[in-house]
PDB file of C-alpha atoms in Angstrom:
ATOM      1  CA  MET A   1      19.428   5.410   4.000  1.00  0.00           C
ATOM      2  CA  ALA A   2      15.755   4.659   3.780  1.00  0.00           C
ATOM      3  CA  ARG A   3      14.251   1.557   2.254  1.00  0.00           C
ATOM      4  CA  ILE A   4      11.903   2.712  -0.528  1.00  0.00           C
ATOM      5  CA  ILE A   5       8.730   0.633  -0.846  1.00  0.00           C
ATOM      6  CA  VAL A   6       6.281   1.044  -3.732  1.00  0.00           C
ATOM      7  CA  ILE A   7       2.681  -0.132  -3.353  1.00  0.00           C
ATOM      8  CA  THR A   8       1.506  -0.957  -6.855  1.00  0.00           C
ATOM      9  CA  SER A   9      -1.072  -2.833  -8.911  1.00  0.00           C
ATOM     10  CA  GLY A  10      -2.172  -3.257 -12.485  1.00  0.00           C
ATOM     11  CA  LYS A  11      -5.813  -2.520 -11.735  1.00  0.00           C
ATOM     12  CA  GLY A  12      -7.450   0.337  -9.870  1.00  0.00           C
ATOM     13  CA  GLY A  13      -9.612  -0.015  -6.787  1.00  0.00           C
ATOM     14  CA  VAL A  14      -7.745  -2.938  -5.219  1.00  0.00           C
ATOM     15  CA  GLY A  15      -6.713  -1.145  -2.027  1.00  0.00           C
ATOM     16  CA  LYS A  16      -3.286   0.385  -2.735  1.00  0.00           C
ATOM     17  CA  THR A  17      -3.863   3.574  -0.751  1.00  0.00           C
ATOM     18  CA  THR A  18      -5.412   1.650   2.140  1.00  0.00           C
ATOM     19  CA  THR A  19      -2.357  -0.609   2.077  1.00  0.00           C
ATOM     20  CA  SER A  20       0.085   2.311   1.871  1.00  0.00           C
ATOM     21  CA  ALA A  21      -1.509   3.977   4.887  1.00  0.00           C
ATOM     22  CA  ALA A  22      -1.589   0.725   6.870  1.00  0.00           C
ATOM     23  CA  LEU A  23       2.005  -0.241   6.087  1.00  0.00           C
ATOM     24  CA  ALA A  24       3.343   3.233   6.853  1.00  0.00           C
ATOM     25  CA  MET A  25       1.432   3.434  10.129  1.00  0.00           C
ATOM     26  CA  GLY A  26       2.488  -0.077  11.127  1.00  0.00           C
ATOM     27  CA  LEU A  27       6.168   0.636  10.488  1.00  0.00           C
ATOM     28  CA  ALA A  28       5.992   3.931  12.371  1.00  0.00           C
ATOM     29  CA  GLN A  29       4.218   2.327  15.320  1.00  0.00           C
ATOM     30  CA  ARG A  30       7.175  -0.041  15.616  1.00  0.00           C
ATOM     31  CA  GLY A  31       9.535   2.880  16.005  1.00  0.00           C
ATOM     32  CA  SER A  32      10.733   3.340  12.393  1.00  0.00           C
ATOM     33  CA  ARG A  33      10.679   6.903  11.114  1.00  0.00           C
ATOM     34  CA  THR A  34       8.425   6.579   8.063  1.00  0.00           C
ATOM     35  CA  ALA A  35       7.204   8.846   5.259  1.00  0.00           C
ATOM     36  CA  VAL A  36       4.338   7.939   2.938  1.00  0.00           C
ATOM     37  CA  VAL A  37       4.221   9.740  -0.406  1.00  0.00           C
ATOM     38  CA  ASP A  38       1.167  10.120  -2.659  1.00  0.00           C
ATOM     39  CA  PHE A  39       2.129   9.745  -6.337  1.00  0.00           C
ATOM     40  CA  ASP A  40      -1.455   9.976  -7.614  1.00  0.00           C
ATOM     41  CA  VAL A  41      -1.180  13.535  -8.934  1.00  0.00           C
ATOM     42  CA  GLY A  42      -4.557  15.000  -9.854  1.00  0.00           C
ATOM     43  CA  LEU A  43      -6.628  12.765  -7.574  1.00  0.00           C
ATOM     44  CA  ARG A  44      -4.953  12.725  -4.134  1.00  0.00           C
ATOM     45  CA  ASN A  45      -6.674  10.261  -1.801  1.00  0.00           C
ATOM     46  CA  LEU A  46      -3.920   9.407   0.669  1.00  0.00           C
ATOM     47  CA  ASP A  47      -4.476  12.534   2.775  1.00  0.00           C
ATOM     48  CA  LEU A  48      -8.161  11.585   3.143  1.00  0.00           C
ATOM     49  CA  ILE A  49      -7.393   8.093   4.398  1.00  0.00           C
ATOM     50  CA  MET A  50      -4.740   9.494   6.735  1.00  0.00           C
ATOM     51  CA  GLY A  51      -7.210  12.108   8.022  1.00  0.00           C
ATOM     52  CA  CYS A  52      -4.980  15.100   7.264  1.00  0.00           C
ATOM     53  CA  GLU A  53      -6.681  16.609   4.202  1.00  0.00           C
ATOM     54  CA  ARG A  54      -7.408  19.925   5.968  1.00  0.00           C
ATOM     55  CA  ARG A  55      -3.754  20.341   6.890  1.00  0.00           C
ATOM     56  CA  VAL A  56      -2.413  20.237   3.310  1.00  0.00           C
ATOM     57  CA  VAL A  57      -0.704  23.535   2.413  1.00  0.00           C
ATOM     58  CA  TYR A  58       2.118  22.415   0.113  1.00  0.00           C
ATOM     59  CA  ASP A  59       2.398  19.199  -1.884  1.00  0.00           C
ATOM     60  CA  PHE A  60       4.831  16.873  -3.666  1.00  0.00           C
ATOM     61  CA  ILE A  61       4.870  18.988  -6.855  1.00  0.00           C
ATOM     62  CA  ASN A  62       5.523  22.183  -4.906  1.00  0.00           C
ATOM     63  CA  VAL A  63       8.646  20.521  -3.507  1.00  0.00           C
ATOM     64  CA  ILE A  64       9.808  19.245  -6.904  1.00  0.00           C
ATOM     65  CA  ASN A  65       9.358  22.711  -8.424  1.00  0.00           C
ATOM     66  CA  GLY A  66      11.195  24.440  -5.571  1.00  0.00           C
ATOM     67  CA  GLU A  67       8.056  26.300  -4.457  1.00  0.00           C
ATOM     68  CA  ALA A  68       8.268  24.829  -0.954  1.00  0.00           C
ATOM     69  CA  SER A  69      10.798  22.933   1.128  1.00  0.00           C
ATOM     70  CA  LEU A  70      10.315  19.295   2.013  1.00  0.00           C
ATOM     71  CA  ASN A  71       9.832  20.241   5.665  1.00  0.00           C
ATOM     72  CA  GLN A  72       7.072  22.661   4.699  1.00  0.00           C
ATOM     73  CA  ALA A  73       5.183  20.014   2.725  1.00  0.00           C
ATOM     74  CA  LEU A  74       5.527  17.041   5.099  1.00  0.00           C
ATOM     75  CA  ILE A  75       2.587  16.574   7.470  1.00  0.00           C
ATOM     76  CA  ARG A  76       3.283  14.850  10.789  1.00  0.00           C
ATOM     77  CA  ASP A  77       0.625  12.330  11.790  1.00  0.00           C
ATOM     78  CA  ARG A  78      -1.151  13.348  14.988  1.00  0.00           C
ATOM     79  CA  ARG A  79      -1.397   9.748  16.217  1.00  0.00           C
ATOM     80  CA  CYS A  80       2.212   8.722  15.674  1.00  0.00           C
ATOM     81  CA  ASP A  81       5.213  11.065  15.868  1.00  0.00           C
ATOM     82  CA  ASP A  82       7.322   8.847  13.578  1.00  0.00           C
ATOM     83  CA  LEU A  83       4.893   9.048  10.629  1.00  0.00           C
ATOM     84  CA  PHE A  84       4.792  11.815   7.998  1.00  0.00           C
ATOM     85  CA  VAL A  85       2.622  12.292   4.884  1.00  0.00           C
ATOM     86  CA  LEU A  86       3.712  13.989   1.639  1.00  0.00           C
ATOM     87  CA  PRO A  87       0.461  14.677  -0.261  1.00  0.00           C
ATOM     88  CA  ALA A  88      -0.007  14.824  -4.022  1.00  0.00           C
ATOM     89  CA  SER A  89      -1.249  17.838  -5.928  1.00  0.00           C
ATOM     90  CA  GLN A  90      -4.882  17.985  -7.049  1.00  0.00           C
ATOM     91  CA  THR A  91      -4.313  20.708  -9.623  1.00  0.00           C
ATOM     92  CA  ARG A  92      -1.162  19.680 -11.510  1.00  0.00           C
ATOM     93  CA  ASP A  93      -0.637  17.201 -14.333  1.00  0.00           C
ATOM     94  CA  LYS A  94       1.146  13.887 -13.722  1.00  0.00           C
ATOM     95  CA  GLU A  95       3.883  14.999 -16.132  1.00  0.00           C
ATOM     96  CA  ALA A  96       5.040  17.374 -13.388  1.00  0.00           C
ATOM     97  CA  LEU A  97       6.598  14.288 -11.783  1.00  0.00           C
ATOM     98  CA  THR A  98      10.048  14.272 -13.347  1.00  0.00           C
ATOM     99  CA  LYS A  99      12.596  11.508 -12.814  1.00  0.00           C
ATOM    100  CA  GLU A 100      15.153  13.998 -11.532  1.00  0.00           C
ATOM    101  CA  GLY A 101      12.661  15.780  -9.262  1.00  0.00           C
ATOM    102  CA  VAL A 102      11.285  12.562  -7.781  1.00  0.00           C
ATOM    103  CA  GLY A 103      14.802  11.238  -7.292  1.00  0.00           C
ATOM    104  CA  LYS A 104      15.899  14.329  -5.395  1.00  0.00           C
ATOM    105  CA  VAL A 105      12.873  14.263  -3.074  1.00  0.00           C
ATOM    106  CA  LEU A 106      13.341  10.562  -2.347  1.00  0.00           C
ATOM    107  CA  ASP A 107      17.067  11.083  -1.759  1.00  0.00           C
ATOM    108  CA  ASP A 108      16.304  13.907   0.686  1.00  0.00           C
ATOM    109  CA  LEU A 109      13.740  11.753   2.501  1.00  0.00           C
ATOM    110  CA  SER A 110      16.230   8.907   2.659  1.00  0.00           C
ATOM    111  CA  GLN A 111      18.599  11.035   4.721  1.00  0.00           C
ATOM    112  CA  THR A 112      16.231  11.257   7.708  1.00  0.00           C
ATOM    113  CA  PHE A 113      13.739   8.392   7.340  1.00  0.00           C
ATOM    114  CA  ASP A 114      14.005   4.620   7.756  1.00  0.00           C
ATOM    115  CA  TYR A 115      11.237   3.825   5.261  1.00  0.00           C
ATOM    116  CA  VAL A 116       9.593   5.725   2.414  1.00  0.00           C
ATOM    117  CA  VAL A 117       6.291   4.212   1.261  1.00  0.00           C
ATOM    118  CA  CYS A 118       5.226   5.266  -2.258  1.00  0.00           C
ATOM    119  CA  ASP A 119       1.481   5.105  -2.920  1.00  0.00           C
ATOM    120  CA  SER A 120       1.342   4.506  -6.667  1.00  0.00           C
ATOM    121  CA  PRO A 121      -1.495   5.046  -9.142  1.00  0.00           C
ATOM    122  CA  ALA A 122      -2.685   1.900 -10.900  1.00  0.00           C
ATOM    123  CA  GLY A 123      -1.281   0.598 -14.147  1.00  0.00           C
ATOM    124  CA  ILE A 124       1.677   1.856 -16.127  1.00  0.00           C
ATOM    125  CA  GLU A 125       0.884   5.548 -16.583  1.00  0.00           C
ATOM    126  CA  HIS A 126       3.515   8.184 -15.774  1.00  0.00           C
ATOM    127  CA  GLY A 127       2.815   8.527 -12.047  1.00  0.00           C
ATOM    128  CA  ALA A 128       3.023   4.780 -11.582  1.00  0.00           C
ATOM    129  CA  THR A 129       6.338   4.419 -13.411  1.00  0.00           C
ATOM    130  CA  MET A 130       7.794   7.301 -11.376  1.00  0.00           C
ATOM    131  CA  ALA A 131       6.633   5.665  -8.136  1.00  0.00           C
ATOM    132  CA  MET A 132       8.299   2.357  -8.933  1.00  0.00           C
ATOM    133  CA  TYR A 133      11.480   3.622 -10.600  1.00  0.00           C
ATOM    134  CA  TYR A 134      13.467   4.183  -7.383  1.00  0.00           C
ATOM    135  CA  ALA A 135      11.933   1.311  -5.386  1.00  0.00           C
ATOM    136  CA  ASP A 136      13.887  -1.201  -3.340  1.00  0.00           C
ATOM    137  CA  ASP A 137      10.789  -3.265  -2.516  1.00  0.00           C
ATOM    138  CA  ALA A 138       7.424  -3.617  -4.251  1.00  0.00           C
ATOM    139  CA  VAL A 139       4.150  -4.777  -2.741  1.00  0.00           C
ATOM    140  CA  VAL A 140       1.898  -5.907  -5.592  1.00  0.00           C
ATOM    141  CA  VAL A 141      -1.710  -5.565  -4.465  1.00  0.00           C
ATOM    142  CA  THR A 142      -4.338  -7.651  -6.208  1.00  0.00           C
ATOM    143  CA  ASN A 143      -7.886  -8.846  -5.742  1.00  0.00           C
ATOM    144  CA  PRO A 144      -8.664 -12.556  -6.294  1.00  0.00           C
ATOM    145  CA  GLU A 145     -10.158 -11.838  -9.716  1.00  0.00           C
ATOM    146  CA  VAL A 146      -8.788 -12.958 -13.078  1.00  0.00           C
ATOM    147  CA  SER A 147      -8.483  -9.426 -14.523  1.00  0.00           C
ATOM    148  CA  SER A 148      -6.753  -8.062 -11.429  1.00  0.00           C
ATOM    149  CA  VAL A 149      -4.276 -10.935 -11.252  1.00  0.00           C
ATOM    150  CA  ARG A 150      -3.536 -10.727 -14.987  1.00  0.00           C
ATOM    151  CA  ASP A 151      -2.816  -6.992 -14.751  1.00  0.00           C
ATOM    152  CA  SER A 152      -0.606  -7.583 -11.713  1.00  0.00           C
ATOM    153  CA  ASP A 153       1.405 -10.099 -13.705  1.00  0.00           C
ATOM    154  CA  ARG A 154       2.008  -7.389 -16.287  1.00  0.00           C
ATOM    155  CA  MET A 155       3.241  -5.053 -13.554  1.00  0.00           C
ATOM    156  CA  LEU A 156       5.878  -7.600 -12.551  1.00  0.00           C
ATOM    157  CA  GLY A 157       7.387  -7.282 -16.010  1.00  0.00           C
ATOM    158  CA  ILE A 158       7.553  -3.499 -15.651  1.00  0.00           C
ATOM    159  CA  LEU A 159       9.166  -3.776 -12.202  1.00  0.00           C
ATOM    160  CA  ALA A 160      11.767  -6.167 -13.571  1.00  0.00           C
ATOM    161  CA  SER A 161      12.708  -4.045 -16.576  1.00  0.00           C
ATOM    162  CA  LYS A 162      12.051  -0.341 -15.988  1.00  0.00           C
ATOM    163  CA  SER A 163      13.362   0.363 -12.483  1.00  0.00           C
ATOM    164  CA  ARG A 164      16.630   2.069 -11.623  1.00  0.00           C
ATOM    165  CA  ARG A 165      17.862  -1.237 -10.226  1.00  0.00           C
ATOM    166  CA  ALA A 166      17.174  -2.927 -13.574  1.00  0.00           C
ATOM    167  CA  GLU A 167      18.891  -0.145 -15.539  1.00  0.00           C
ATOM    168  CA  THR A 168      22.032  -0.240 -13.379  1.00  0.00           C
ATOM    169  CA  GLY A 169      22.200  -4.035 -13.102  1.00  0.00           C
ATOM    170  CA  ASN A 170      21.860  -4.000  -9.324  1.00  0.00           C
ATOM    171  CA  GLU A 171      20.012  -6.525  -7.199  1.00  0.00           C
ATOM    172  CA  PRO A 172      16.373  -6.713  -8.390  1.00  0.00           C
ATOM    173  CA  ILE A 173      13.485  -5.128  -6.537  1.00  0.00           C
ATOM    174  CA  ARG A 174      12.166  -7.443  -3.820  1.00  0.00           C
ATOM    175  CA  GLU A 175       8.594  -8.287  -4.794  1.00  0.00           C
ATOM    176  CA  TYR A 176       5.768  -9.275  -2.469  1.00  0.00           C
ATOM    177  CA  LEU A 177       2.139 -10.240  -3.011  1.00  0.00           C
ATOM    178  CA  LEU A 178      -0.723  -8.793  -0.986  1.00  0.00           C
ATOM    179  CA  LEU A 179      -4.130 -10.312  -1.691  1.00  0.00           C
ATOM    180  CA  THR A 180      -7.012  -8.028  -0.712  1.00  0.00           C
ATOM    181  CA  ARG A 181     -10.798  -8.378  -0.415  1.00  0.00           C
ATOM    182  CA  TYR A 182     -10.498 -12.112   0.048  1.00  0.00           C
ATOM    183  CA  SER A 183     -13.659 -14.041   0.891  1.00  0.00           C
ATOM    184  CA  PRO A 184     -13.294 -17.763   1.692  1.00  0.00           C
ATOM    185  CA  GLU A 185     -17.045 -18.166   1.248  1.00  0.00           C
ATOM    186  CA  ARG A 186     -16.947 -16.787  -2.287  1.00  0.00           C
ATOM    187  CA  VAL A 187     -13.894 -18.892  -3.086  1.00  0.00           C
ATOM    188  CA  ALA A 188     -15.766 -21.977  -1.894  1.00  0.00           C
ATOM    189  CA  ASN A 189     -18.692 -21.028  -4.127  1.00  0.00           C
ATOM    190  CA  GLY A 190     -16.401 -20.603  -7.140  1.00  0.00           C
ATOM    191  CA  GLU A 191     -17.058 -16.852  -7.334  1.00  0.00           C
ATOM    192  CA  MET A 192     -13.408 -15.768  -7.008  1.00  0.00           C
ATOM    193  CA  LEU A 193      -9.935 -17.233  -7.330  1.00  0.00           C
ATOM    194  CA  GLY A 194      -8.464 -19.099  -4.396  1.00  0.00           C
ATOM    195  CA  LEU A 195      -5.140 -18.169  -2.823  1.00  0.00           C
ATOM    196  CA  GLU A 196      -3.384 -21.134  -4.469  1.00  0.00           C
ATOM    197  CA  ASP A 197      -4.614 -20.048  -7.914  1.00  0.00           C
ATOM    198  CA  VAL A 198      -3.280 -16.516  -7.448  1.00  0.00           C
ATOM    199  CA  GLN A 199       0.080 -17.731  -6.143  1.00  0.00           C
ATOM    200  CA  GLU A 200       0.422 -20.157  -9.051  1.00  0.00           C
ATOM    201  CA  ILE A 201      -0.010 -17.301 -11.540  1.00  0.00           C
ATOM    202  CA  LEU A 202       2.152 -14.674  -9.831  1.00  0.00           C
ATOM    203  CA  SER A 203       4.711 -16.798  -7.931  1.00  0.00           C
ATOM    204  CA  LEU A 204       5.491 -14.091  -5.356  1.00  0.00           C
ATOM    205  CA  ASP A 205       6.300 -14.182  -1.655  1.00  0.00           C
ATOM    206  CA  LEU A 206       2.954 -13.837   0.101  1.00  0.00           C
ATOM    207  CA  LEU A 207       3.025 -10.849   2.441  1.00  0.00           C
ATOM    208  CA  GLY A 208      -0.584 -11.103   3.533  1.00  0.00           C
ATOM    209  CA  VAL A 209      -4.223 -11.883   2.806  1.00  0.00           C
ATOM    210  CA  ILE A 210      -6.668  -9.116   3.728  1.00  0.00           C
ATOM    211  CA  PRO A 211     -10.235 -10.348   4.209  1.00  0.00           C
ATOM    212  CA  GLU A 212     -13.198  -8.596   2.660  1.00  0.00           C
ATOM    213  CA  SER A 213     -14.421  -6.329   5.441  1.00  0.00           C
ATOM    214  CA  MET A 214     -16.645  -3.289   5.951  1.00  0.00           C
ATOM    215  CA  SER A 215     -14.086  -2.061   8.485  1.00  0.00           C
ATOM    216  CA  VAL A 216     -11.836  -0.970   5.596  1.00  0.00           C
ATOM    217  CA  LEU A 217     -14.503   1.370   4.207  1.00  0.00           C
ATOM    218  CA  ASN A 218     -15.473   2.597   7.669  1.00  0.00           C
ATOM    219  CA  ALA A 219     -11.872   3.404   8.546  1.00  0.00           C
ATOM    220  CA  SER A 220     -11.296   5.200   5.240  1.00  0.00           C
ATOM    221  CA  ASN A 221     -14.419   7.315   5.723  1.00  0.00           C
ATOM    222  CA  ALA A 222     -13.227   8.225   9.210  1.00  0.00           C
ATOM    223  CA  GLY A 223      -9.719   9.162   8.039  1.00  0.00           C
ATOM    224  CA  ILE A 224      -8.099   6.388  10.068  1.00  0.00           C
ATOM    225  CA  PRO A 225      -5.677   3.761   8.699  1.00  0.00           C
ATOM    226  CA  VAL A 226      -7.514   0.457   9.165  1.00  0.00           C
ATOM    227  CA  ILE A 227      -4.498  -1.098  10.894  1.00  0.00           C
ATOM    228  CA  LEU A 228      -5.471   0.999  13.936  1.00  0.00           C
ATOM    229  CA  ASP A 229      -8.748  -0.950  14.163  1.00  0.00           C
ATOM    230  CA  SER A 230      -7.167  -3.896  15.930  1.00  0.00           C
ATOM    231  CA  GLU A 231     -10.572  -5.434  16.661  1.00  0.00           C
ATOM    232  CA  SER A 232     -11.329  -5.984  12.975  1.00  0.00           C
ATOM    233  CA  ASP A 233     -10.116  -8.880  10.844  1.00  0.00           C
ATOM    234  CA  ALA A 234      -8.723  -6.469   8.250  1.00  0.00           C
ATOM    235  CA  GLY A 235      -6.855  -4.460  10.869  1.00  0.00           C
ATOM    236  CA  GLN A 236      -5.307  -7.623  12.295  1.00  0.00           C
ATOM    237  CA  ALA A 237      -4.389  -8.875   8.813  1.00  0.00           C
ATOM    238  CA  TYR A 238      -2.606  -5.613   8.030  1.00  0.00           C
ATOM    239  CA  GLY A 239      -0.783  -5.877  11.343  1.00  0.00           C
ATOM    240  CA  ASP A 240       0.370  -9.357  10.319  1.00  0.00           C
ATOM    241  CA  MET A 241       1.494  -7.935   6.970  1.00  0.00           C
ATOM    242  CA  VAL A 242       3.778  -5.399   8.646  1.00  0.00           C
ATOM    243  CA  ALA A 243       5.252  -8.067  10.917  1.00  0.00           C
ATOM    244  CA  ARG A 244       6.001 -10.337   7.946  1.00  0.00           C
ATOM    245  CA  TYR A 245       7.600  -7.501   6.016  1.00  0.00           C
ATOM    246  CA  LEU A 246       9.933  -6.981   8.973  1.00  0.00           C
ATOM    247  CA  GLY A 247      10.909 -10.649   8.921  1.00  0.00           C
ATOM    248  CA  GLU A 248       8.574 -12.270  11.429  1.00  0.00           C
ATOM    249  CA  GLU A 249       7.160 -15.668  10.528  1.00  0.00           C
ATOM    250  CA  LEU A 250       3.418 -15.720  11.121  1.00  0.00           C
ATOM    251  CA  PRO A 251       0.734 -18.104   9.878  1.00  0.00           C
ATOM    252  CA  HIS A 252      -1.760 -16.628   7.422  1.00  0.00           C
ATOM    253  CA  ARG A 253      -5.211 -16.118   8.874  1.00  0.00           C
ATOM    254  CA  PHE A 254      -8.726 -15.573   7.509  1.00  0.00           C
ATOM    255  CA  LEU A 255      -8.303 -18.162   4.748  1.00  0.00           C
ATOM    256  CA  GLU A 256     -10.984 -20.634   5.805  1.00  0.00           C
ATOM    257  CA  VAL A 257     -14.765 -20.416   5.857  1.00  0.00           C
ATOM    258  CA  ARG A 258     -15.786 -19.699   9.415  1.00  0.00           C
ATOM    259  CA  LYS A 259     -17.831 -22.417  11.011  1.00  0.00           C
ATOM    260  CA  LYS A 260     -21.071 -21.205  12.498  1.00  0.00           C
ATOM    261  CA  GLY A 261     -21.714 -21.902  16.132  1.00  0.00           C
ATOM    262  CA  LEU A 262     -24.512 -24.099  17.475  1.00  0.00           C
ATOM    263  CA  PHE A 263     -26.713 -21.089  18.222  1.00  0.00           C
ATOM    264  CA  SER A 264     -26.462 -19.660  14.714  1.00  0.00           C
ATOM    265  CA  ARG A 265     -26.979 -23.057  13.087  1.00  0.00           C
ATOM    266  CA  PHE A 266     -30.066 -23.654  15.209  1.00  0.00           C
ATOM    267  CA  PHE A 267     -31.615 -20.392  14.039  1.00  0.00           C
ATOM    268  CA  LYS A 268     -30.189 -20.775  10.497  1.00  0.00           C
ATOM    269  CA  GLU A 269     -28.332 -17.487  10.638  1.00  0.00           C
TER     270      GLU A 269
END
């Protein structure tokens, strides 16, 4: 049976889809058969970041409604044979995601996959609650900003009370924190919250800290999960995130202000 992982947040624009694509690719690269599912019905961005938007014929809602089989809707990634994408619909309403329909699709995926990554919309609207309902693990993505952290704290309450695990009294969802768009320079200048401040508020296991980086935008525009850009800080940080999720103990990087070299100091760069 697959482990179902929801990527969630209280606030939009924090990097959930980037994280979903990176985590799914990282797991698949390590030999785990992985599916990543877009729950953002009506918008659908995951296929763009995965670079498969032109290959979408059937979507998640088509499968729920019996208009297509799961095999027809799944798109195999061209870079990694163990990775598949189930895109969202751009034309349907989020209410088309029913608890029974979502449960059946996830159960079917669980028969042949090791991991199912659910890319959730932000907040507590219908698509988000459907994405988290069946989760075994949750990665709470937040920026180091007061509003983002506050909204993430609210999401923890939803995860603890409105999941299938909560309803049935089973072991709670395992919750992890991923801090994105982190800038040590801005922290030092008092322009954003530091890592310790965020951890004090949310009290979650820290899965990773993703530095603020143009490589994330560049990768998204190119339809490439940023984890494949192993030369970039963000790509390396996402690689560390996957390793930690799988149980490896790694030190957290990109937390300190980088010291400028003699050459750059001399020319005041």
